[in-house]
Every structure is written in structure tokens, then in C-alpha cells.
Short mmCIF file of C-alpha atoms in Angstrom, two decimals:
data_model
loop_
_atom_site.label_atom_id
_atom_site.label_comp_id
_atom_site.label_asym_id
_atom_site.label_seq_id
_atom_site.Cartn_x
_atom_site.Cartn_y
_atom_site.Cartn_z
CA MET A 1 -13.54 -7.75 -25.83
CA ALA A 2 -13.22 -4.62 -23.57
CA ASN A 3 -11.37 -1.42 -25.01
CA THR A 4 -8.43 -1.23 -22.74
CA LYS A 5 -6.94 2.08 -24.14
CA LYS A 6 -6.37 5.16 -21.86
CA LEU A 7 -9.53 6.99 -21.63
CA PRO A 8 -9.69 10.73 -20.36
CA GLU A 9 -10.65 11.28 -16.65
CA THR A 10 -14.02 13.20 -17.89
CA VAL A 11 -17.14 12.03 -15.50
CA ALA A 12 -20.54 11.91 -17.08
CA CYS A 13 -23.74 11.74 -14.71
CA TYR A 14 -27.03 10.61 -15.89
CA CYS A 15 -30.02 11.92 -14.10
CA ARG A 16 -34.06 10.67 -15.18
CA VAL A 17 -36.99 11.22 -13.52
CA SER A 18 -40.39 9.48 -15.05
CA THR A 19 -43.75 10.70 -14.14
CA GLU A 20 -44.28 7.83 -11.56
CA ASN A 21 -41.55 9.13 -10.02
CA GLN A 22 -41.98 12.41 -9.37
CA ILE A 23 -43.67 11.60 -5.96
CA GLU A 24 -40.08 9.43 -4.95
CA ASN A 25 -37.00 11.15 -3.48
CA TYR A 26 -35.30 10.89 -7.25
CA SER A 27 -35.72 14.38 -8.40
CA ILE A 28 -33.64 15.71 -10.61
CA ASP A 29 -32.06 18.49 -8.37
CA GLU A 30 -31.39 15.81 -5.79
CA GLN A 31 -29.84 13.45 -8.02
CA ARG A 32 -27.72 16.22 -9.59
CA GLU A 33 -27.07 17.48 -6.07
CA ARG A 34 -25.74 13.94 -4.76
CA LEU A 35 -23.84 13.11 -7.77
CA GLU A 36 -21.85 16.20 -7.49
CA ALA A 37 -21.12 15.52 -4.00
CA PHE A 38 -19.83 11.83 -5.09
CA CYS A 39 -17.59 13.07 -7.50
CA LYS A 40 -16.37 15.82 -5.63
CA ALA A 41 -15.61 12.98 -2.84
CA LYS A 42 -13.78 11.01 -5.12
CA GLY A 43 -11.79 13.82 -6.22
CA TRP A 44 -12.80 13.61 -9.98
CA SER A 45 -13.20 17.17 -11.90
CA LYS A 46 -16.66 18.64 -12.17
CA PRO A 47 -18.92 16.46 -13.98
CA VAL A 48 -20.45 16.89 -17.36
CA MET A 49 -24.67 16.14 -16.50
CA PHE A 50 -26.99 14.40 -18.91
CA ILE A 51 -30.60 15.44 -17.78
CA ASP A 52 -33.63 13.09 -19.23
CA PRO A 53 -36.85 14.65 -17.19
CA GLY A 54 -40.21 13.00 -17.46
CA PHE A 55 -38.77 10.19 -19.59
CA SER A 56 -39.37 5.97 -18.68
CA GLY A 57 -36.71 3.95 -18.00
CA GLY A 58 -38.57 1.13 -19.90
CA THR A 59 -37.04 2.35 -23.18
CA LEU A 60 -33.53 3.51 -24.57
CA GLU A 61 -35.21 6.32 -26.84
CA ARG A 62 -34.24 9.29 -24.47
CA PRO A 63 -32.41 12.36 -25.79
CA ALA A 64 -30.05 12.94 -22.96
CA LEU A 65 -29.30 8.96 -22.99
CA ARG A 66 -28.83 9.12 -26.58
CA SER A 67 -26.47 11.86 -26.28
CA LEU A 68 -24.20 10.63 -23.69
CA LEU A 69 -24.12 7.17 -25.63
CA GLY A 70 -22.92 8.69 -28.76
CA ASP A 71 -20.39 10.76 -26.62
CA VAL A 72 -19.29 7.71 -25.04
CA GLU A 73 -18.88 5.84 -28.34
CA ARG A 74 -16.43 9.26 -29.61
CA GLY A 75 -14.46 8.26 -26.41
CA ARG A 76 -15.15 11.46 -24.83
CA PHE A 77 -15.73 9.93 -21.16
CA GLY A 78 -13.78 7.45 -18.84
CA THR A 79 -16.31 6.90 -16.46
CA VAL A 80 -20.40 7.10 -16.35
CA VAL A 81 -22.03 7.64 -12.99
CA VAL A 82 -25.60 7.07 -11.73
CA TYR A 83 -27.73 7.89 -8.13
CA LYS A 84 -29.28 4.50 -8.66
CA LEU A 85 -29.24 1.90 -11.55
CA ASP A 86 -32.83 2.09 -12.03
CA ARG A 87 -31.88 5.77 -13.28
CA LEU A 88 -30.13 4.23 -16.28
CA SER A 89 -32.86 1.44 -17.18
CA ARG A 90 -35.58 -0.57 -15.67
CA SER A 91 -34.97 -3.20 -18.49
CA GLN A 92 -32.59 -6.24 -17.67
CA LYS A 93 -31.81 -6.35 -20.94
CA ASP A 94 -30.98 -2.59 -21.77
CA THR A 95 -29.07 -2.50 -18.68
CA LEU A 96 -26.78 -5.34 -19.51
CA TYR A 97 -26.77 -3.67 -23.30
CA LEU A 98 -25.68 -0.37 -21.90
CA ILE A 99 -23.05 -1.84 -19.69
CA GLU A 100 -20.86 -4.83 -21.93
CA ASP A 101 -21.80 -3.86 -25.04
CA VAL A 102 -21.66 0.03 -24.85
CA PHE A 103 -19.58 1.27 -21.61
CA ASN A 104 -17.10 -1.75 -21.33
CA LYS A 105 -16.69 -2.18 -24.95
CA HIS A 106 -15.15 1.59 -25.54
CA GLY A 107 -13.50 0.82 -21.82
CA VAL A 108 -15.97 3.14 -20.01
CA SER A 109 -16.31 2.12 -16.07
CA PHE A 110 -20.27 2.56 -14.74
CA VAL A 111 -20.38 3.64 -11.37
CA SER A 112 -24.00 3.44 -9.42
CA VAL A 113 -24.12 5.81 -5.85
CA CYS A 114 -26.69 4.00 -4.07
CA GLU A 115 -25.64 0.51 -4.81
CA ASN A 116 -21.92 1.33 -4.28
CA PHE A 117 -20.35 -0.64 -7.17
CA ASP A 118 -18.28 -0.15 -10.38
CA THR A 119 -18.03 -2.17 -12.97
CA GLY A 120 -14.18 -1.43 -12.66
CA THR A 121 -14.00 -4.20 -9.97
CA PRO A 122 -14.64 -8.19 -10.33
CA PHE A 123 -17.77 -7.41 -7.67
CA GLY A 124 -19.13 -4.66 -9.37
CA LYS A 125 -19.09 -6.82 -12.58
CA ALA A 126 -20.95 -9.64 -10.59
CA MET A 127 -23.53 -7.43 -9.37
CA ILE A 128 -24.56 -5.16 -12.08
CA GLY A 129 -26.61 -8.45 -13.36
CA ILE A 130 -27.89 -9.33 -9.84
CA LEU A 131 -29.31 -5.89 -9.67
CA SER A 132 -30.55 -5.45 -13.01
CA VAL A 133 -32.85 -8.96 -12.71
CA PHE A 134 -34.61 -6.76 -9.52
CA ALA A 135 -34.68 -3.99 -11.65
CA GLN A 136 -36.77 -5.82 -14.14
CA LEU A 137 -38.73 -7.43 -11.53
CA GLU A 138 -39.96 -4.23 -10.33
CA LYS A 139 -40.79 -3.11 -13.68
CA ASP A 140 -42.75 -5.96 -14.30
CA GLN A 141 -44.11 -5.50 -10.91
CA ILE A 142 -45.47 -1.91 -12.03
CA THR A 143 -46.60 -2.85 -15.28
CA GLU A 144 -48.62 -5.62 -13.63
CA ARG A 145 -50.23 -3.18 -11.01
CA PHE A 146 -50.93 -0.50 -13.68
CA THR A 147 -52.88 -3.47 -15.59
CA MET A 148 -55.06 -5.05 -12.69
CA GLY A 149 -55.98 -1.39 -11.86
CA ARG A 150 -57.30 -1.00 -15.57
CA ILE A 151 -58.89 -4.30 -15.35
CA GLY A 152 -60.87 -2.94 -12.11
CA ARG A 153 -61.92 0.29 -13.86
CA ALA A 154 -63.71 -1.80 -16.67
CA LYS A 155 -65.21 -4.27 -14.57
CA SER A 156 -66.73 -0.87 -12.50
CA GLY A 157 -67.79 0.74 -15.15
CA LEU A 158 -65.49 2.83 -15.59
CA PHE A 159 -63.75 4.43 -19.14
CA HIS A 160 -60.11 3.56 -18.76
CA GLY A 161 -58.76 5.77 -21.65
CA GLY A 162 -57.51 8.75 -19.65
CA GLY A 163 -58.43 11.90 -20.83
CA ASN A 164 -58.33 10.93 -24.28
CA ALA A 165 -62.50 10.66 -24.34
CA PRO A 166 -64.15 9.11 -27.87
CA THR A 167 -65.91 11.73 -29.90
CA GLY A 168 -69.00 12.56 -28.14
CA TYR A 169 -68.05 12.40 -24.71
CA ASP A 170 -66.07 14.79 -22.72
CA TYR A 171 -63.75 13.17 -19.60
CA VAL A 172 -64.88 14.95 -16.09
CA ASP A 173 -63.16 13.82 -13.10
CA GLY A 174 -62.60 10.26 -14.56
CA HIS A 175 -66.09 9.62 -15.61
CA LEU A 176 -67.59 9.83 -19.22
CA VAL A 177 -70.19 12.87 -19.54
CA VAL A 178 -72.44 13.31 -22.92
CA ASN A 179 -70.91 15.87 -25.14
CA GLU A 180 -74.13 16.94 -26.96
CA PHE A 181 -72.76 18.45 -29.94
CA GLY A 182 -70.44 15.49 -30.02
CA ALA A 183 -73.18 13.12 -29.61
CA MET A 184 -75.22 14.94 -32.04
CA GLN A 185 -72.72 14.28 -34.87
CA VAL A 186 -72.01 10.51 -33.38
CA GLN A 187 -75.83 10.09 -34.28
CA GLU A 188 -75.46 11.47 -37.14
CA VAL A 189 -72.62 9.37 -38.36
CA TYR A 190 -74.65 5.98 -37.61
CA GLU A 191 -77.45 7.37 -39.28
CA ARG A 192 -76.11 8.29 -42.48
CA PHE A 193 -74.29 4.83 -43.04
CA LYS A 194 -77.41 3.00 -41.83
CA ASN A 195 -79.00 4.73 -45.04
CA GLY A 196 -76.31 3.73 -47.20
CA GLU A 197 -73.59 6.36 -47.48
CA SER A 198 -70.04 5.09 -47.56
CA VAL A 199 -67.60 5.60 -44.63
CA HIS A 200 -65.44 7.89 -47.10
CA SER A 201 -68.43 10.08 -48.22
CA ILE A 202 -69.80 10.29 -44.35
CA GLN A 203 -66.15 11.45 -43.55
CA ARG A 204 -66.18 14.17 -46.10
CA SER A 205 -69.55 15.66 -45.40
CA MET A 206 -68.73 15.68 -41.77
CA HIS A 207 -65.70 17.50 -42.20
CA ASP A 208 -66.71 20.12 -44.39
CA LYS A 209 -70.27 20.27 -42.27
CA TYR A 210 -68.25 20.52 -38.74
CA GLY A 211 -64.79 20.15 -38.87
CA GLY A 212 -62.36 18.17 -37.45
CA TRP A 213 -63.71 14.16 -38.76
CA THR A 214 -59.89 14.05 -40.75
CA ASN A 215 -59.97 11.04 -41.88
CA HIS A 216 -62.39 7.86 -42.76
CA THR A 217 -60.55 5.56 -40.08
CA LEU A 218 -62.28 8.19 -37.35
CA VAL A 219 -65.63 7.34 -39.15
CA TYR A 220 -65.29 3.38 -39.02
CA ASN A 221 -64.07 3.38 -35.19
CA VAL A 222 -67.26 5.31 -34.11
CA LEU A 223 -68.93 3.11 -36.24
CA LYS A 224 -67.94 -0.12 -34.21
CA ASN A 225 -66.68 1.24 -31.16
CA SER A 226 -69.55 -0.58 -28.44
CA ILE A 227 -68.74 2.40 -25.72
CA TYR A 228 -71.86 4.28 -27.44
CA ILE A 229 -74.33 1.66 -26.22
CA GLY A 230 -72.83 1.79 -22.65
CA MET A 231 -69.86 -0.71 -22.92
CA VAL A 232 -66.20 -0.32 -22.06
CA LYS A 233 -63.60 -2.90 -23.20
CA PHE A 234 -60.13 -3.45 -22.31
CA ASN A 235 -57.88 -6.41 -23.18
CA GLY A 236 -60.53 -7.75 -25.03
CA MET A 237 -63.00 -8.31 -22.55
CA GLU A 238 -66.09 -5.86 -22.62
CA TYR A 239 -68.28 -4.42 -19.22
CA ASN A 240 -71.43 -2.79 -18.79
CA GLY A 241 -70.35 0.97 -18.44
CA GLU A 242 -71.73 3.57 -16.14
CA HIS A 243 -71.82 6.39 -18.94
CA THR A 244 -74.96 7.31 -21.07
CA PRO A 245 -75.13 6.14 -24.01
CA ILE A 246 -75.47 7.51 -27.40
CA ILE A 247 -76.66 5.49 -29.96
CA ASP A 248 -80.05 2.63 -29.56
CA GLU A 249 -78.66 -0.79 -29.11
CA GLY A 250 -80.97 -1.72 -32.12
CA LEU A 251 -79.23 0.88 -34.56
CA PHE A 252 -75.55 0.08 -33.42
CA TYR A 253 -76.04 -3.99 -34.21
CA GLU A 254 -77.78 -2.90 -37.28
CA VAL A 255 -74.71 -1.04 -37.74
CA GLN A 256 -72.77 -3.69 -37.36
CA SER A 257 -74.48 -5.75 -39.73
CA LEU A 258 -74.34 -3.70 -42.39
CA LEU A 259 -70.25 -3.46 -41.69
CA SER A 260 -70.10 -6.99 -41.89
CA SER A 261 -72.06 -7.17 -45.48
CA ARG A 262 -70.21 -4.14 -46.89
CA ASN A 263 -66.84 -5.92 -45.81
CA ALA A 264 -67.89 -9.18 -47.01
CA ALA A 265 -68.62 -7.62 -50.53
CA GLU A 266 -65.26 -6.39 -50.58
CA GLY A 267 -63.36 -9.51 -49.46
CA GLN A 268 -62.71 -8.03 -45.90
CA LYS A 269 -62.60 -10.21 -42.91
CA THR A 270 -65.01 -9.09 -40.39
CA PRO A 271 -66.48 -10.49 -36.75
CA PHE A 272 -69.55 -9.73 -37.81
CA ARG A 273 -72.11 -12.29 -39.49
CA ALA A 274 -75.62 -11.36 -38.84
CA GLY A 275 -77.20 -12.47 -42.09
CA PHE A 276 -80.97 -12.27 -40.63
CA LEU A 277 -83.37 -9.76 -41.77
CA LEU A 278 -83.85 -8.80 -38.23
CA SER A 279 -80.47 -8.93 -36.48
CA GLY A 280 -80.36 -6.63 -33.97
CA LEU A 281 -83.85 -5.80 -33.64
CA VAL A 282 -84.95 -8.86 -31.41
CA TYR A 283 -85.28 -8.43 -27.91
CA CYS A 284 -86.47 -11.29 -25.16
CA GLY A 285 -89.16 -9.49 -23.47
CA ASN A 286 -88.34 -11.82 -19.94
CA CYS A 287 -84.68 -11.31 -19.40
CA GLY A 288 -84.09 -7.97 -21.79
CA THR A 289 -81.18 -9.74 -23.93
CA ARG A 290 -81.10 -9.73 -27.64
CA TYR A 291 -82.36 -13.01 -29.73
CA HIS A 292 -80.18 -14.36 -32.22
CA GLY A 293 -80.54 -16.16 -35.65
CA ASN A 294 -79.64 -19.90 -35.18
CA HIS A 295 -81.00 -23.34 -37.07
CA GLY A 296 -83.80 -21.40 -38.57
CA TYR A 297 -84.71 -20.01 -35.15
CA TYR A 298 -84.55 -16.61 -33.81
CA LYS A 299 -83.51 -17.41 -29.82
CA CYS A 300 -83.07 -15.65 -27.00
CA TYR A 301 -79.32 -15.60 -25.81
CA SER A 302 -79.58 -16.32 -22.18
CA ARG A 303 -82.00 -19.31 -23.44
CA ALA A 304 -79.61 -20.66 -25.88
CA LYS A 305 -76.77 -19.88 -23.82
CA SER A 306 -74.39 -19.82 -27.21
CA ASN A 307 -72.40 -16.49 -26.36
CA LYS A 308 -71.60 -16.01 -22.76
CA LYS A 309 -71.42 -12.03 -22.76
CA TYR A 310 -74.86 -11.80 -23.90
CA ILE A 311 -76.37 -13.69 -20.80
CA THR A 312 -78.59 -12.25 -18.33
CA ASP A 313 -80.71 -15.18 -16.95
CA PRO A 314 -79.46 -18.75 -17.46
CA ASP A 315 -83.08 -19.54 -16.07
CA CYS A 316 -84.61 -17.68 -19.12
CA LYS A 317 -87.28 -20.07 -20.90
CA ASN A 318 -88.75 -17.19 -23.63
CA PRO A 319 -89.73 -19.08 -26.48
CA ASN A 320 -88.18 -19.62 -30.03
CA LEU A 321 -89.48 -18.34 -32.91
CA LYS A 322 -89.09 -19.65 -36.54
CA ILE A 323 -87.05 -17.10 -38.42
CA ASP A 324 -89.29 -17.20 -41.70
CA GLU A 325 -92.32 -16.92 -39.52
CA LEU A 326 -91.23 -13.64 -37.34
CA ASP A 327 -89.97 -12.12 -40.62
CA LYS A 328 -93.22 -12.26 -42.49
CA PHE A 329 -95.10 -11.16 -39.53
CA VAL A 330 -92.79 -8.06 -39.03
CA ILE A 331 -93.31 -7.35 -42.69
CA ASP A 332 -96.97 -7.94 -42.74
CA GLU A 333 -97.27 -5.40 -39.94
CA ILE A 334 -95.01 -2.90 -41.65
CA SER A 335 -97.23 -3.25 -45.14
CA LYS A 336 -100.23 -2.94 -43.17
CA VAL A 337 -98.74 0.71 -41.86
CA VAL A 338 -97.42 1.47 -45.35
CA LEU A 339 -100.88 1.12 -46.36
CA VAL A 340 -103.05 2.81 -43.56
CA PRO A 341 -100.31 5.04 -41.46
CA SER A 342 -103.33 6.09 -39.14
CA MET A 343 -102.93 2.93 -37.73
CA ILE A 344 -100.06 4.24 -35.31
CA LEU A 345 -100.36 8.10 -35.75
CA GLU A 346 -101.93 8.60 -32.48
CA ASP A 347 -98.41 7.38 -30.61
CA ILE A 348 -96.70 10.54 -32.99
CA PRO A 349 -96.70 14.07 -31.80
CA GLU A 350 -97.85 16.22 -34.46
CA ASN A 351 -95.22 19.19 -33.98
CA VAL A 352 -91.71 18.48 -32.38
CA THR A 353 -89.09 20.97 -31.81
CA ASP A 354 -85.77 19.92 -33.58
CA ASP A 355 -83.42 19.03 -31.06
CA ARG A 356 -80.59 19.75 -33.31
CA ARG A 357 -81.01 23.29 -32.85
CA ALA A 358 -80.79 23.43 -29.39
CA VAL A 359 -77.39 21.54 -29.46
CA ILE A 360 -75.99 24.16 -31.74
CA GLU A 361 -77.04 27.17 -29.92
CA LYS A 362 -75.45 25.89 -26.53
CA ARG A 363 -72.24 25.28 -28.83
CA LEU A 364 -72.72 28.63 -30.12
CA ALA A 365 -72.30 30.28 -26.95
CA GLU A 366 -70.12 28.19 -25.44
CA ILE A 367 -67.53 29.47 -28.61
CA THR A 368 -68.53 32.98 -27.55
CA ALA A 369 -67.70 32.14 -24.12
CA SER A 370 -64.25 30.84 -25.14
CA SER A 371 -63.52 33.55 -27.13
CA ASP A 372 -64.27 36.05 -24.34
CA ARG A 373 -62.03 34.06 -22.27
CA LEU A 374 -59.28 34.12 -24.47
CA ILE A 375 -59.43 37.66 -25.15
CA ASP A 376 -59.67 38.49 -21.19
CA LEU A 377 -56.53 36.35 -20.82
CA TYR A 378 -54.14 38.20 -23.26
CA GLN A 379 -55.37 41.20 -21.62
CA ALA A 380 -54.98 40.45 -18.41
CA ALA A 381 -51.88 38.50 -18.49
CA ASP A 382 -49.66 40.26 -21.31
CA ILE A 383 -49.50 37.02 -23.08
CA PRO A 384 -48.21 37.18 -26.92
CA LEU A 385 -50.93 37.70 -29.38
CA GLU A 386 -49.96 35.01 -31.32
CA SER A 387 -50.68 32.51 -28.38
CA VAL A 388 -53.97 33.02 -28.68
CA THR A 389 -54.90 33.97 -32.49
CA GLY A 390 -54.67 30.50 -33.43
CA ARG A 391 -57.33 29.09 -31.09
CA LEU A 392 -59.47 32.17 -31.82
CA ARG A 393 -59.29 31.51 -35.74
CA GLU A 394 -60.38 27.85 -35.00
CA LEU A 395 -63.51 29.20 -33.11
CA GLU A 396 -64.43 31.21 -35.52
CA THR A 397 -64.25 28.83 -38.45
CA GLU A 398 -66.19 26.37 -36.39
CA LYS A 399 -69.16 29.49 -35.70
CA ALA A 400 -69.08 30.06 -39.28
CA LEU A 401 -69.94 26.42 -39.74
CA LEU A 402 -72.57 25.63 -37.22
CA GLU A 403 -74.21 29.57 -37.84
CA LYS A 404 -74.68 27.98 -41.52
CA GLN A 405 -76.02 24.74 -40.39
CA LEU A 406 -78.79 26.66 -37.72
CA ASP A 407 -79.80 28.69 -41.17
CA GLU A 408 -80.84 25.51 -42.95
CA LEU A 409 -82.54 23.99 -39.91
CA PRO A 410 -86.13 24.18 -39.88
CA LYS A 411 -87.04 27.47 -38.02
CA PHE A 412 -90.62 26.47 -37.05
CA PRO A 413 -91.78 22.98 -35.03
CA VAL A 414 -91.78 19.96 -37.60
CA ASN A 415 -95.21 18.35 -38.22
CA LYS A 416 -93.34 14.75 -37.11
CA ARG A 417 -96.65 12.90 -38.46
CA SER A 418 -96.45 13.98 -41.58
CA ALA A 419 -92.51 13.56 -41.93
CA TRP A 420 -92.84 9.71 -40.53
CA ILE A 421 -95.52 8.80 -42.96
CA GLU A 422 -93.39 10.50 -45.79
CA ASN A 423 -90.43 8.24 -44.51
CA ILE A 424 -92.58 4.75 -44.14
CA VAL A 425 -94.09 5.36 -47.84
CA ARG A 426 -90.19 6.45 -49.10
CA TYR A 427 -89.23 3.12 -48.34
CA LYS A 428 -92.28 1.13 -49.46
CA GLU A 429 -89.87 0.25 -52.68
CA PHE A 430 -87.66 -2.21 -50.20
CA LEU A 431 -90.95 -4.37 -49.15
CA GLY A 432 -90.21 -7.56 -50.32
CA VAL A 433 -86.70 -7.49 -51.46
CA SER A 434 -84.63 -10.77 -51.91
CA ASP A 435 -81.30 -8.66 -50.36
CA VAL A 436 -81.08 -9.27 -46.84
CA THR A 437 -78.82 -6.56 -46.28
CA ALA A 438 -81.33 -3.69 -48.31
CA GLY A 439 -84.14 -5.64 -46.01
CA ARG A 440 -81.98 -4.65 -42.77
CA MET A 441 -81.75 -1.32 -43.52
CA TYR A 442 -85.24 -0.91 -44.49
CA VAL A 443 -86.83 -2.24 -41.65
CA SER A 444 -84.26 -0.72 -39.22
CA SER A 445 -85.42 2.46 -40.41
CA VAL A 446 -88.65 1.99 -39.17
CA ILE A 447 -88.49 -0.34 -36.53
CA ARG A 448 -86.59 0.40 -33.25
CA LYS A 449 -87.18 -2.98 -31.37
CA ILE A 450 -89.07 -5.99 -31.35
CA VAL A 451 -89.98 -7.51 -28.21
CA ILE A 452 -90.64 -11.07 -27.39
CA ARG A 453 -92.77 -11.89 -24.84
CA LYS A 454 -93.00 -14.70 -22.78
CA SER A 455 -96.37 -15.56 -24.16
CA GLY A 456 -95.14 -15.85 -27.70
CA GLU A 457 -96.30 -12.53 -28.50
CA VAL A 458 -94.56 -9.91 -30.62
CA LYS A 459 -94.52 -6.10 -29.60
CA ILE A 460 -93.36 -3.89 -32.36
CA GLN A 461 -91.81 -0.60 -31.40
CA TRP A 462 -91.91 1.67 -33.75
CA ARG A 463 -88.83 4.31 -34.76
CA ILE A 464 -90.93 7.47 -34.06
#
């Protein structure tokens, strides 16, 4: 029941504007001016203004609104005025709650200038419910348009996360652009995990080495994010992205298999169940999609039609291969190379430059340029020193870490042939292991992709 005690004549005016309203005729100054003119015409004393700039009408957690409601409950005001109903709230439920359970409960009249009513009259009480319904409808329509826009961006292959680009990318003019320094770190995370290092161990090492990487969840999310193989996701759906991938698909799906195995060992649920030696490595030479293990065979997704997401050619007739026969063929081929590495050495350049050196040197140059710009800004604009010293310290810390890494890198071209021979011989101990996870780790460390041609021929692309 509404409170009928005599309230003070003091009037409160509430103004709000959110980001999407900046272009409308609802600016704070415009609202304030019209509210003051309205109160003057009514003969009310100068109102007390409560202003929330840049806050959404979809929530009640707004500082000025909370302050106003506190004063209402303390009996400070007799009337609350807004320029338009949706300035109070865009939620039907919240609007009715504020009017019925706060204002009416404390005997406070609520007035909306544009809608020309107040809750002190029977007509105003009836209209408030009707208008709040339309406010809710408008909010729902805005949400629907926003969602459709994001779905459209995803279908076009565009990242929908605004300026919050994933690690390894920059967000430039609405597009993801590879950040070489960040991409190098992402690639290192994948390689470390593939080689058996735990997520927590990777996080600690990456933080010590590069800074950032402040928690293991970041590492886990990077390992699971298909954006690194050129995909974008929205609302549970996955689409081909227009950005440049950072991670090879074979490595990505191998990592998903390893995540599945490790999570299963720890009793955790996971969507990945790749339980075969060559999972994530086998591709169709006809339509380009992956093969998967199913009922004793490796099958092309397009031909099997077991997962619509991976179908690229519904008419593909590429052959199925028995799992045990293809596994044995691949292991036999690896065994030959382990015994006689010279079989494929002609495909491996003797000396290669370490790409990491160029990436780190480029980042060091960027740090120097950023530091110089901060100092110039401080000198030219008379900005307080404390405003730039924090960022300068961050840059200096990163610079020291990178210089240390640069010192540890080989200063001369690496003999890639020797390095590859050492790598494949080092993994010789994994041949014939019964554990599928260990076997997959080994196979994916030396093989990048296995292509099945229409004739049934198997072509191995070595990770060299």
C-alpha cells in the first residue's frame, strides 16, 4: 500500500545517456535544460539533479540512480521527474519495480515530461504500465539487431570481439591482423603442450620469459581456441574466418586430442574424443577436409557425412582406409626414416635463419619507439611524470626479458638437417608404444600432415 504521509516539496530530476544514445537528441545537457524548464513552469523550486552519463538502461546498477533511490527511501523527495520514461529504465520489469515498489511505496510521485503523465493521477498509473511495455519492446529490438549484426559478421569471417583481440593478433580497422611477437608466443605454447608440458608449467615459464601470461586459464583458452586455425565463433556456431591462421591444423587437432586424454585421465568432461594414433593428421586429397576414425576405418568427413561442420564436398568419394593398416604403414615409414634419415634430407635446407631472432628484434625496435613517443609526449604536453613512468617501467621490463632471450638464441644459421635428424632419433623410443596419447605425441612431432589421394595412395608431409 502506498505511503500517504506528507512529503517535502523537494523535486529530484534524473538524467541518463548510454553509448548508443549519444547520437540521439538525449544528451545530458539537453535533458537537464528541459527538466529545469519543466520544473520552473510547474512552479517547483530548483530541482536536485541525479546524472548517469554512459550507463545502460538495461540495469539498475547505476551510481546516480542508486543514490536517488536511497534518498527516496529516506523521504527526501516528494516527486521524481525524468525527461522520458526510457531514461529511467528500458526494462519493463525494472520500470514497474521502481514505480510501484519504490516511488509509490514511499509516497513519491513519478513524472515523465515527454509522455505527459504522472503517477499521482489515475490516467498516469494506467499509462505507466502500457509505456513500460513499449520500452521493453524497444530494448528487445535493439538486442535482436545487435545479435543479428554479430551473426552477420561471423558468417562473413570477421572477428566479433571488438577491440579485445585474442593473444597473437591485433584488432585493426575491424579486422584481425597477426602480431608476430604474440603469434610466436602462441606457437610456443602449442609446441610446449604437445611435447608433454602441463598447462600450469607452461604458464609459469611463459610469464617468466615474456611477462603477461598471468594465469593458467589464459594458456588453456589459447590451446582450445579455433581462431588460431582461421575460424571464428559466435553463439555456438563456427565459421571460416578471413584472418591469417597462426597454428597448423594438424598441430591444433593434435593438441585437442591431448587435452581430451589429459582431462579424461583427471576425470574431467571434454568434447574431444580423438582416440586414434593419426587423429587430426589425416586429410582428404580430393576435397581437403579431415579424416576421422570410425568403426575401424579412417573416413573422409565429406564422404561419411558424420559431422556437417566438416563437409566440404557432399559428393566426395575418397576411399576409406582401415585404421590398423594406415597406422602400420605410417609407423613403418617413420621407422625407415629413423634408420636412414638421408631418405628425405634433400627436402631439408642445411642452414636456416631462426625466425624468432627477427621477431624479437622487431619487438625491441617497437619498444624503443614507444618509449621515445612517451618521453616526447611528456616533454611537449607538460603531462605529469607519474602519468608516463608506469608505462615506461613496463616497457623496460619487457625489453630486459627480450634482450635476455636474444642472447640465448643461436647467433648463426641453424643446421636444420642435423637438428631434424637429432629430433627424429630422439623420438625413436616412442616407436611401438601401446599408449595412444604418447604415440600421437610422437607421430605429430615428426609428421605435419598425411594426405589420402583418390587412388588410395598415402602421401606423408614431414614436419621439417
